[in-house]
């Protein structure tokens, strides 16, 4: 995990730089540096624009579907924020996420 920060604030900044999104859920892991570092590495790779064939917006939409399936409002809200960020980054003209959910 060379180069991946272990502090939640640094990890959020790192991911914002690498993916365009800060992943606020990392705030929940302030006491767990190793967990933060591992999750950050996974998110960095999963949301790397150069490594995806389906696109970041599609991945965020999958998160929204999953979050709805498990009835997790926090994940739903996070997915809606991700959709806005990634759609803009990918140059997609997407409707307001309020119309999606």
Short mmCIF file of C-alpha atoms in Angstrom, two decimals:
data_model
loop_
_atom_site.label_atom_id
_atom_site.label_comp_id
_atom_site.label_asym_id
_atom_site.label_seq_id
_atom_site.Cartn_x
_atom_site.Cartn_y
_atom_site.Cartn_z
CA UNK A 1 0.00 0.00 0.00
CA UNK A 2 2.92 2.26 -0.72
CA UNK A 3 1.85 5.87 -1.17
CA UNK A 4 -1.68 5.37 0.16
CA UNK A 5 -2.36 7.55 3.23
CA UNK A 6 -3.66 6.06 6.47
CA UNK A 7 -5.28 9.13 7.99
CA UNK A 8 -8.91 9.58 6.95
CA UNK A 9 -8.51 13.27 6.03
CA UNK A 10 -5.42 12.65 3.91
CA UNK A 11 -7.11 9.63 2.33
CA UNK A 12 -10.14 11.75 1.36
CA UNK A 13 -7.87 14.36 -0.22
CA UNK A 14 -5.86 11.63 -1.96
CA UNK A 15 -9.03 10.09 -3.44
CA UNK A 16 -10.38 13.48 -4.51
CA UNK A 17 -7.14 14.03 -6.40
CA UNK A 18 -7.10 10.54 -7.95
CA UNK A 19 -10.82 10.01 -8.67
CA UNK A 20 -12.55 13.37 -8.35
CA UNK A 21 -14.55 12.30 -5.30
CA UNK A 22 -13.56 12.42 -1.61
CA UNK A 23 -15.59 9.45 -0.28
CA UNK A 24 -16.95 10.94 2.97
CA UNK A 25 -17.43 7.47 4.48
CA UNK A 26 -13.71 7.47 5.32
CA UNK A 27 -14.48 9.86 8.19
CA UNK A 28 -15.87 6.84 10.03
CA UNK A 29 -12.44 5.19 10.18
CA UNK A 30 -10.35 7.84 11.95
CA UNK A 31 -9.23 5.35 14.59
CA UNK A 32 -8.31 2.63 12.09
CA UNK A 33 -5.31 3.61 9.95
CA UNK A 34 -4.82 0.18 8.36
CA UNK A 35 -8.50 -0.13 7.47
CA UNK A 36 -8.49 3.40 6.05
CA UNK A 37 -5.43 2.63 3.98
CA UNK A 38 -6.89 -0.62 2.59
CA UNK A 39 -10.28 0.91 1.75
CA UNK A 40 -8.55 3.88 0.14
CA UNK A 41 -6.46 1.60 -2.07
CA UNK A 42 -9.55 -0.34 -3.18
CA UNK A 43 -11.51 2.86 -3.91
CA UNK A 44 -8.55 4.35 -5.78
CA UNK A 45 -8.40 1.32 -8.06
CA UNK A 46 -12.16 0.82 -8.47
CA UNK A 47 -12.79 4.46 -9.35
CA UNK A 48 -9.71 5.02 -11.49
CA UNK A 49 -11.04 6.48 -14.76
CA UNK A 50 -8.27 4.77 -16.73
CA UNK A 51 -9.15 1.30 -15.38
CA UNK A 52 -12.92 1.21 -15.91
CA UNK A 53 -14.73 -0.06 -18.97
CA UNK A 54 -18.23 0.83 -17.76
CA UNK A 55 -17.47 4.34 -16.53
CA UNK A 56 -17.55 5.98 -13.13
CA UNK A 57 -21.13 7.20 -13.45
CA UNK A 58 -22.33 3.66 -14.10
CA UNK A 59 -20.47 2.46 -11.01
CA UNK A 60 -22.13 5.18 -8.95
CA UNK A 61 -25.53 4.18 -10.36
CA UNK A 62 -24.81 0.59 -9.30
CA UNK A 63 -24.12 1.86 -5.80
CA UNK A 64 -27.45 3.70 -5.84
CA UNK A 65 -29.29 0.52 -6.86
CA UNK A 66 -27.51 -1.52 -4.19
CA UNK A 67 -28.16 1.13 -1.53
CA UNK A 68 -31.85 1.13 -2.42
CA UNK A 69 -31.95 -2.64 -2.27
CA UNK A 70 -30.53 -2.72 1.26
CA UNK A 71 -32.49 0.43 2.21
CA UNK A 72 -29.43 2.42 3.29
CA UNK A 73 -30.19 6.14 3.07
CA UNK A 74 -26.58 7.15 3.74
CA UNK A 75 -25.30 5.10 0.79
CA UNK A 76 -28.14 6.44 -1.37
CA UNK A 77 -27.21 10.04 -0.59
CA UNK A 78 -23.53 9.30 -1.17
CA UNK A 79 -24.33 7.66 -4.52
CA UNK A 80 -26.35 10.69 -5.60
CA UNK A 81 -23.37 12.94 -4.85
CA UNK A 82 -21.05 10.58 -6.70
CA UNK A 83 -23.32 10.54 -9.74
CA UNK A 84 -23.22 14.34 -9.96
CA UNK A 85 -19.43 14.46 -9.65
CA UNK A 86 -18.68 11.59 -12.02
CA UNK A 87 -21.26 12.57 -14.64
CA UNK A 88 -19.74 16.04 -14.81
CA UNK A 89 -16.24 14.56 -14.98
CA UNK A 90 -17.28 12.23 -17.80
CA UNK A 91 -19.07 15.01 -19.67
CA UNK A 92 -22.51 13.43 -19.34
CA UNK A 93 -25.66 15.51 -19.36
CA UNK A 94 -27.53 13.76 -16.57
CA UNK A 95 -30.81 14.72 -14.96
CA UNK A 96 -30.92 15.97 -11.39
CA UNK A 97 -30.40 13.04 -9.05
CA UNK A 98 -33.60 14.00 -7.24
CA UNK A 99 -35.40 12.75 -10.33
CA UNK A 100 -33.56 9.42 -10.20
CA UNK A 101 -34.52 8.40 -6.65
#
